GROMACS .gro file of C-alpha atoms in nm:
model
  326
    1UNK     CA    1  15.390   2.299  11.031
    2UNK     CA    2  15.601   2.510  11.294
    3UNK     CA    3  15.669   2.136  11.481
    4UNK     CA    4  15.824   2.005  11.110
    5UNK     CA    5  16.050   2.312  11.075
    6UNK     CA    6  16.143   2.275  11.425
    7UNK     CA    7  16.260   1.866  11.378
    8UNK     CA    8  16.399   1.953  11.000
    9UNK     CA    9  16.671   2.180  11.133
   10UNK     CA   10  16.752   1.955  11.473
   11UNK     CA   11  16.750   1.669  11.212
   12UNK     CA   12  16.862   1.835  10.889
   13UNK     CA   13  16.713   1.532  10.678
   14UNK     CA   14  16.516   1.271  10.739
   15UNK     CA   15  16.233   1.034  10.489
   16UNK     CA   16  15.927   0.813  10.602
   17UNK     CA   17  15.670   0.654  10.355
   18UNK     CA   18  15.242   0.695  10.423
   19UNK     CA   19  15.068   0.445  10.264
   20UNK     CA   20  14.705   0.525  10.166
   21UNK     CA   21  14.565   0.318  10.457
   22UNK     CA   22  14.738   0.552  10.710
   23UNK     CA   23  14.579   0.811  10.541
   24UNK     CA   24  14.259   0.711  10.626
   25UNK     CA   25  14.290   0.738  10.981
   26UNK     CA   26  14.087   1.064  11.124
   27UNK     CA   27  14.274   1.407  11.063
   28UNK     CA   28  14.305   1.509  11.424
   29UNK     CA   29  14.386   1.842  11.527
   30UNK     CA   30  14.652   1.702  11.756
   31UNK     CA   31  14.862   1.402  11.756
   32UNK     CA   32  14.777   1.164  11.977
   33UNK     CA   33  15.056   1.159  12.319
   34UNK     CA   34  15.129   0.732  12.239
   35UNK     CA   35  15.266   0.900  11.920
   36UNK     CA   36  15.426   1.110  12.043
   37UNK     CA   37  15.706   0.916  12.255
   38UNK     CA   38  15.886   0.764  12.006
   39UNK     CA   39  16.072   1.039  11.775
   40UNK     CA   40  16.040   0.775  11.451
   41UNK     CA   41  15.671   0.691  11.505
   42UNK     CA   42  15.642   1.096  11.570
   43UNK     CA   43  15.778   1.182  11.235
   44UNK     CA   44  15.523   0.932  11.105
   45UNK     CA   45  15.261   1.090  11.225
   46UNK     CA   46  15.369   1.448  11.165
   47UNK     CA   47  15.378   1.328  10.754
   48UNK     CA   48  15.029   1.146  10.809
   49UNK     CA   49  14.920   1.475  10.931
   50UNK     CA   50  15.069   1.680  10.693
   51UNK     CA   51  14.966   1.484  10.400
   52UNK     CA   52  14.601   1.496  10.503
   53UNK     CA   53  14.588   1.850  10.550
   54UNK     CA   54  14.830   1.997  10.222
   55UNK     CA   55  14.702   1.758   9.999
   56UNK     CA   56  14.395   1.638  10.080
   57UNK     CA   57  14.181   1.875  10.191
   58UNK     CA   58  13.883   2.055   9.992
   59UNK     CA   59  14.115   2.265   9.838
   60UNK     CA   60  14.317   1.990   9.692
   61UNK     CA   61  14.058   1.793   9.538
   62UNK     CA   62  14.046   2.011   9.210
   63UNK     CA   63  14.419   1.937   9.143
   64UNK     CA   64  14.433   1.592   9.312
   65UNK     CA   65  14.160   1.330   9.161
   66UNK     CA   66  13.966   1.077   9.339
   67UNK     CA   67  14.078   0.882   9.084
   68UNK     CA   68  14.400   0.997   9.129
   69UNK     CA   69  14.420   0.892   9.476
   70UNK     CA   70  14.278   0.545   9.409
   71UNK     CA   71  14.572   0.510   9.192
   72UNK     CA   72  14.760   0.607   9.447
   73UNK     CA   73  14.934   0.335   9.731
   74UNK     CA   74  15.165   0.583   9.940
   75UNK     CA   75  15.309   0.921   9.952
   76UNK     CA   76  15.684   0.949  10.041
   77UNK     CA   77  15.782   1.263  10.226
   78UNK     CA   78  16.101   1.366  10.330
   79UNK     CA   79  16.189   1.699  10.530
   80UNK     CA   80  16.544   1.880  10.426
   81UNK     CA   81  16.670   2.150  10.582
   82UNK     CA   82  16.898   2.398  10.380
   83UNK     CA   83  17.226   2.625  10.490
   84UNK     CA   84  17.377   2.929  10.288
   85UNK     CA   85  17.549   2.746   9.983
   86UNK     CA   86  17.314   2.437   9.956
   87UNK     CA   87  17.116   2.318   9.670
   88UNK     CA   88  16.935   2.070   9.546
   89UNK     CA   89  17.055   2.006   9.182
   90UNK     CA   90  16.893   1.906   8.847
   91UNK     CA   91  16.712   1.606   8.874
   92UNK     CA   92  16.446   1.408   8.830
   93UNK     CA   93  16.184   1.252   9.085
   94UNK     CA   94  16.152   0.892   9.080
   95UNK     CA   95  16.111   0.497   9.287
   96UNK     CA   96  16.510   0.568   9.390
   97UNK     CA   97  16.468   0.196   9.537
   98UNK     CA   98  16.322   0.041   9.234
   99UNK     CA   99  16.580   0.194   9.058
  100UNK     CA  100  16.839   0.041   9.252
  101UNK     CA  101  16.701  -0.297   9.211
  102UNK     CA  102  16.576  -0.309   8.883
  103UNK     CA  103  16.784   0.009   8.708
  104UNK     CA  104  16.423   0.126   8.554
  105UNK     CA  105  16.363   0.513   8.664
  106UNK     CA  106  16.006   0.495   8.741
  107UNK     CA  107  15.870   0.864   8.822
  108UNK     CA  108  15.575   0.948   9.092
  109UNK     CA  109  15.189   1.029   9.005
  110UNK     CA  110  15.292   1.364   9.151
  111UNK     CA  111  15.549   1.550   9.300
  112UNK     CA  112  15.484   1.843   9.574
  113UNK     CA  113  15.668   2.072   9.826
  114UNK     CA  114  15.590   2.255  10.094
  115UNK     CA  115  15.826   2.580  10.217
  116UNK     CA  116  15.775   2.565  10.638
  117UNK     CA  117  16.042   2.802  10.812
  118UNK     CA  118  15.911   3.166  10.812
  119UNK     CA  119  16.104   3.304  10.552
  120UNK     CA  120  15.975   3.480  10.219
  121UNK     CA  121  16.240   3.546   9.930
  122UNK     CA  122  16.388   3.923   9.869
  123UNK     CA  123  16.143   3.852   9.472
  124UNK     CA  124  15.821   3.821   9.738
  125UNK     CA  125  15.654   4.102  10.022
  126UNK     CA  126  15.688   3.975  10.425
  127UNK     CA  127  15.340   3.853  10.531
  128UNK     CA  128  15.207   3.778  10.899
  129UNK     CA  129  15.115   3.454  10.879
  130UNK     CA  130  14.996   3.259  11.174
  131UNK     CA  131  15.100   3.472  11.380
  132UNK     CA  132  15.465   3.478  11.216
  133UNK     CA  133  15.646   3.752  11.069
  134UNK     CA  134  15.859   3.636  10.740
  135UNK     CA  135  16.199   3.710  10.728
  136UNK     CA  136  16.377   3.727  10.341
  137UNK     CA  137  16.623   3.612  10.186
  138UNK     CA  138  16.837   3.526   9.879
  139UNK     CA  139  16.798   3.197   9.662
  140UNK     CA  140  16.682   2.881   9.731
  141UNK     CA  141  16.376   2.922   9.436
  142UNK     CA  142  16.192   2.580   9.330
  143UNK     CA  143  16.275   2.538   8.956
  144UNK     CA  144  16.088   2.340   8.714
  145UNK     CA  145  16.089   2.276   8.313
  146UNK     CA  146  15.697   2.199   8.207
  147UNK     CA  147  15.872   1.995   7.925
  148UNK     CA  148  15.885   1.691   8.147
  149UNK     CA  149  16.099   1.409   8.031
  150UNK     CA  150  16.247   1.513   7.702
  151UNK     CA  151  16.423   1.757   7.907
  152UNK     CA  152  16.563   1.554   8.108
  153UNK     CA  153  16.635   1.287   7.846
  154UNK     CA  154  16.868   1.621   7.729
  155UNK     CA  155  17.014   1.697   8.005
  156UNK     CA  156  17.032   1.392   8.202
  157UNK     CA  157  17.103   1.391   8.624
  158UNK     CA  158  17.218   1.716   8.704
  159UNK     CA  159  17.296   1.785   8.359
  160UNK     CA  160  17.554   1.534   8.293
  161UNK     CA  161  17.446   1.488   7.961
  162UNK     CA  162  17.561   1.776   7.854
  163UNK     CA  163  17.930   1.846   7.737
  164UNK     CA  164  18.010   2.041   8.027
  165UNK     CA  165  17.819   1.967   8.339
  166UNK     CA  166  17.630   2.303   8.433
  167UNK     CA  167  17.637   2.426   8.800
  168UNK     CA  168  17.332   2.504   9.001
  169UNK     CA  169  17.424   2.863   8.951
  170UNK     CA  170  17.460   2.840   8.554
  171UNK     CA  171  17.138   2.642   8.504
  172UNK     CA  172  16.912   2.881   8.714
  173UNK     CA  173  17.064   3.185   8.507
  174UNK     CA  174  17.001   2.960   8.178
  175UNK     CA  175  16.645   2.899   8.279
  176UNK     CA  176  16.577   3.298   8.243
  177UNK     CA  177  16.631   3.271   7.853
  178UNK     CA  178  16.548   2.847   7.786
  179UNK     CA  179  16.172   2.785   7.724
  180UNK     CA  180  15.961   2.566   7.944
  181UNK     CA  181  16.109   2.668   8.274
  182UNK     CA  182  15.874   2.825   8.584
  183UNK     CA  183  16.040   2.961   8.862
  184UNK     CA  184  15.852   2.948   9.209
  185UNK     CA  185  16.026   3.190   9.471
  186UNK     CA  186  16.059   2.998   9.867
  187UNK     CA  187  15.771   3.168  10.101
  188UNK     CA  188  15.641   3.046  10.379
  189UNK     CA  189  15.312   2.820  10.416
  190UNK     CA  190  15.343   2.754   9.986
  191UNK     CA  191  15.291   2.426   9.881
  192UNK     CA  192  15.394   2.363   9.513
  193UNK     CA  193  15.234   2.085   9.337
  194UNK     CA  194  15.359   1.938   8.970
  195UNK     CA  195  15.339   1.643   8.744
  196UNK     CA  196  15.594   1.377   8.842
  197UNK     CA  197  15.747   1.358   8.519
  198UNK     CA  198  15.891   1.713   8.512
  199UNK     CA  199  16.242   1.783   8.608
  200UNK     CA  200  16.329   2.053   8.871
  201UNK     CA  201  16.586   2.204   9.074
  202UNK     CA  202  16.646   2.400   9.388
  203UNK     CA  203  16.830   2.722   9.350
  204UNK     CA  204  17.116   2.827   9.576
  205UNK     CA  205  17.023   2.944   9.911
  206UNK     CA  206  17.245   3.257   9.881
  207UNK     CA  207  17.203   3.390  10.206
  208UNK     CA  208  17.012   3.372  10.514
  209UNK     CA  209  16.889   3.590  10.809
  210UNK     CA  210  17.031   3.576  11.183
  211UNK     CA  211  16.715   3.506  11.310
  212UNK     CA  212  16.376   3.445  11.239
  213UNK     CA  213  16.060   3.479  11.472
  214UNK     CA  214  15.977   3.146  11.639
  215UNK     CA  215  15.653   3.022  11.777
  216UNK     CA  216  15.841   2.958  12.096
  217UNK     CA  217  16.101   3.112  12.291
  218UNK     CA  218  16.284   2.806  12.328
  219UNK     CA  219  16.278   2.735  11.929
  220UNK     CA  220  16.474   3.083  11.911
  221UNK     CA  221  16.786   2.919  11.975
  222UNK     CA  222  16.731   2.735  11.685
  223UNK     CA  223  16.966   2.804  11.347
  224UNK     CA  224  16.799   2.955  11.106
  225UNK     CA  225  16.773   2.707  10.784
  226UNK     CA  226  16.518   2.693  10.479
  227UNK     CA  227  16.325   2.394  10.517
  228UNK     CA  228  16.158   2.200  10.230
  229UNK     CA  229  15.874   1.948  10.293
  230UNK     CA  230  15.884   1.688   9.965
  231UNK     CA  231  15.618   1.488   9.905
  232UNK     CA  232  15.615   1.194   9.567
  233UNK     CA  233  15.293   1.007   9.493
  234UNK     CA  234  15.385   0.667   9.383
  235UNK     CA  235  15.108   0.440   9.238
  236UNK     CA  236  15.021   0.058   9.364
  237UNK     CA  237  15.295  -0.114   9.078
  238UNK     CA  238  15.594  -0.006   9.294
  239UNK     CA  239  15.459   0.141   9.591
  240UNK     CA  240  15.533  -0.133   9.849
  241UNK     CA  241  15.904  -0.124   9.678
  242UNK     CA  242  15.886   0.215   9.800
  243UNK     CA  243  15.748   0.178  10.153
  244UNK     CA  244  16.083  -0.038  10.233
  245UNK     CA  245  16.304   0.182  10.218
  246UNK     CA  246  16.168   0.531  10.153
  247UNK     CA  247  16.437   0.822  10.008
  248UNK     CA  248  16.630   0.995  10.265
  249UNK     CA  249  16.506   0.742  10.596
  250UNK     CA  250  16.761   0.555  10.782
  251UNK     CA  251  16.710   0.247  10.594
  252UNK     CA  252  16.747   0.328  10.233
  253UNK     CA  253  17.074   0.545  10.349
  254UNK     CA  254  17.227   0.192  10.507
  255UNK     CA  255  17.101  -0.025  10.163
  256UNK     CA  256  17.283   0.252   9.947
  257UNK     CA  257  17.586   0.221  10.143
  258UNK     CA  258  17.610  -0.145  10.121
  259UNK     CA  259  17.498  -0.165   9.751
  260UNK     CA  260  17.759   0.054   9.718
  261UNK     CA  261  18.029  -0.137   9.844
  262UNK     CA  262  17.912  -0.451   9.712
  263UNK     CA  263  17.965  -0.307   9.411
  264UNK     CA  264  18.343  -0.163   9.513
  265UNK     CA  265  18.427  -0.485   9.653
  266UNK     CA  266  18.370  -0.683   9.368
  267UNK     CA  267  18.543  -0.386   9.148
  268UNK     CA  268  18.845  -0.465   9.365
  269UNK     CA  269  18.779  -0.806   9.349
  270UNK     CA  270  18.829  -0.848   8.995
  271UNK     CA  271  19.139  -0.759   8.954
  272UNK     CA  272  19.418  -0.845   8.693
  273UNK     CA  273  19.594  -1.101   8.934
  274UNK     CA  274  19.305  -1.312   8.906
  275UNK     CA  275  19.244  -1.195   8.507
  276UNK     CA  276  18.880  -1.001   8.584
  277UNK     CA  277  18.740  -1.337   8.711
  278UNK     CA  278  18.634  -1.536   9.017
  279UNK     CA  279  18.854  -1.861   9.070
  280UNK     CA  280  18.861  -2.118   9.342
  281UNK     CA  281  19.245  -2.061   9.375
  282UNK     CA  282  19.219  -1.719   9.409
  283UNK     CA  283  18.920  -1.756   9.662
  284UNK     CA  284  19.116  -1.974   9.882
  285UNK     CA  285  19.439  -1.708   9.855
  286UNK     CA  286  19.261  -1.437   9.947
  287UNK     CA  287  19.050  -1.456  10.312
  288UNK     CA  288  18.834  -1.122  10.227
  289UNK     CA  289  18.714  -1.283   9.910
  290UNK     CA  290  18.592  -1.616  10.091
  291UNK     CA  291  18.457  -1.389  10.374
  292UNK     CA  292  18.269  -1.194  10.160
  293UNK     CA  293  18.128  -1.466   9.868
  294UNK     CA  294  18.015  -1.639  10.210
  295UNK     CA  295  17.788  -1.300  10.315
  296UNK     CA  296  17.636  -1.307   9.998
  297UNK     CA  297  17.546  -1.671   9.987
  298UNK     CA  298  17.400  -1.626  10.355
  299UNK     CA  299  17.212  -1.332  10.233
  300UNK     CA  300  17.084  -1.504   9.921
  301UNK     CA  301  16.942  -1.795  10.108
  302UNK     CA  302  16.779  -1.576  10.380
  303UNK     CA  303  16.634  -1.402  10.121
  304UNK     CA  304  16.475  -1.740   9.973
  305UNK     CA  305  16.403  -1.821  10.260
  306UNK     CA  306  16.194  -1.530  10.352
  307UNK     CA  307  16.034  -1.570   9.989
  308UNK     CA  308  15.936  -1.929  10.027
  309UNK     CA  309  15.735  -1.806  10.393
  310UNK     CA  310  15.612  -1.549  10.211
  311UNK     CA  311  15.444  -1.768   9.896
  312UNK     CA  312  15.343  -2.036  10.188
  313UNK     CA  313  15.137  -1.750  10.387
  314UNK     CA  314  14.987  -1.636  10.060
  315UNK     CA  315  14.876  -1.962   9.948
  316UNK     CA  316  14.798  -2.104  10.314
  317UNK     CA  317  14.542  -1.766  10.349
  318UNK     CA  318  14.439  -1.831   9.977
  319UNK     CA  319  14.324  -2.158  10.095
  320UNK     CA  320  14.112  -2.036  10.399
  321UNK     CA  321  14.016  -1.778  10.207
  322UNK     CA  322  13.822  -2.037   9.967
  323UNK     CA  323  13.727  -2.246  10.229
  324UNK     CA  324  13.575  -1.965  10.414
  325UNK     CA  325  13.373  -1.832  10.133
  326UNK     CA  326  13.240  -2.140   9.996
   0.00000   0.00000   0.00000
């Protein structure tokens, strides 16, 4: 746990995806050193590990199924690390990729989080845990409305639903008074574990100390930050969606920046010169255009193209798979 706060604040965010056959490999005490070489096959294995120990050991089982995990294809987990001022806002867990492909908001089995930098909040008592003292400090509470999705279908993402957008700040002091709201102060070593269909929030981190104690001496020159381990569920329907580009990992950040300005280019690309529309005179006029209806061809027949291998493997091991069992 000390070894994920320690990469969090070098790497402030970062997202991999642990699918349920990763899982089953032997929860070992220590990560193996081939592992450990490679800093993206290391963060793999520090979720693997984590994973296996928060949320399924003995303790789990009573709020995590077995039938719950053979629902289950992957867990996501992400690691963000949190200055004075940030905050997560009002939102609601769900398949961010499926979302972007299919615009259907398709929420986790469960969602979970785990608080890993020694830190307790000023609402909780410093503890010795591990062999670390706590340090406190203001904000930075995990908020969540038990309504679930009714909520949210009030509120909408980060409250833009309502007639005037509510700030992190407004919506915590609102939860005090509004019904269905639980507010779970930051401490160190708590793991927090709720349905995937309620919406939460992360509260302010207000301020933090100069220093915290560190396992090491060379991890005291470390900033101090409030780190957050997130972990989603996701069932077998959209799973493998998931695994490809899992929220906050290098490759989902690179597919929302070029959604995104496939999207802005053909904003500007329909523009009144050419009346909103696509023409072959204005195509040959304008170089960018051509340049850019030519990338998306290429990547639309690549993407057959990988489709069509894909359906000939599945029906070329269908085959031997019938030949082999008759």
């Amino acid at each position: 746990m000390d070894v994920l706060e320690k990469f969090a604040v070098k790497a402030t965010v970062w997202g991999v995806y642990v699918s349920m056959s990763d899982l089953q490999v032997e929860n070992v005490l220590e990560i193996p050193e081939s592992e450990q070489n490679d800093p993206d096959t290391y963060r793999q294995a520090l979720a693997r590990r984590t994973v296996q120990e928060f949320l399924m050991g003995p303790e789990s089982a009573q709020w995590i199924t077995k039938t719950d995990w053979e629902r289950t294809h992957g867990v996501a987990v992400w690691v963000i690390a949190s200055d004075c001022n940030d905050e997560t806002e009002y939102h609601l867990d769900y398949a961010e990729q499926v979302r972007y492909e299919t615009n259907v908001v398709f929420p986790p089995i469960y969602g979970a989080t785990l608080h890993v930098s020694p830190l307790h909040s000023n609402d909780e008592t410093g503890t010795l845990n591990q062999g670390r003292e706590t340090s406190s400090f203001d904000g930075g509470g995990f908020h969540v409305n038990l309504t679930g999705l009714s909520h949210y279908d009030k509120y909408g993402y980060k409250t833009r639903k309502q007639t005037q957008k509510l700030t992190t700040d407004e919506l915590e002091e609102l939860s005090n008074s509004e019904q269905g709201w639980k507010c779970v102060p930051y401490k160190y070593r708590r793991g927090i574990l709720c349905d995937g269909e309620f919406p939460h929030f992360s509260g302010r981190v207000r301020t933090l100390p100069a220093a915290v104690s560190s396992p090491t001496i060379g991890d005291s020159e470390l900033p101090v930050k409030r780190v957050v381990v997130g972990f989603n569920l996701f069932p077998s329907e959209i799973g493998a969606c998931v695994a490809k580009f899992p929220e906050h990992s290098g490759a989902f950040n690179r597919y929302v920046k070029l959604s995104q300005a496939a999207v802005k280019q053909t904003k500007l690309l329909s523009t009144s010169s050419n009346k909103g529309g696509w023409t072959l005179a204005s195509v040959r006029a304008n170089p960018k255009q051509a340049a850019f209806l030519k990338l998306l061809a290429r990547k639309v027949r690549e993407n057959q193209q990988q489709k069509g291998a894909s359906q000939a493997s599945e029906v070329e091991a269908a085959s031997s798979s019938k030949v082999s069992v008759e």
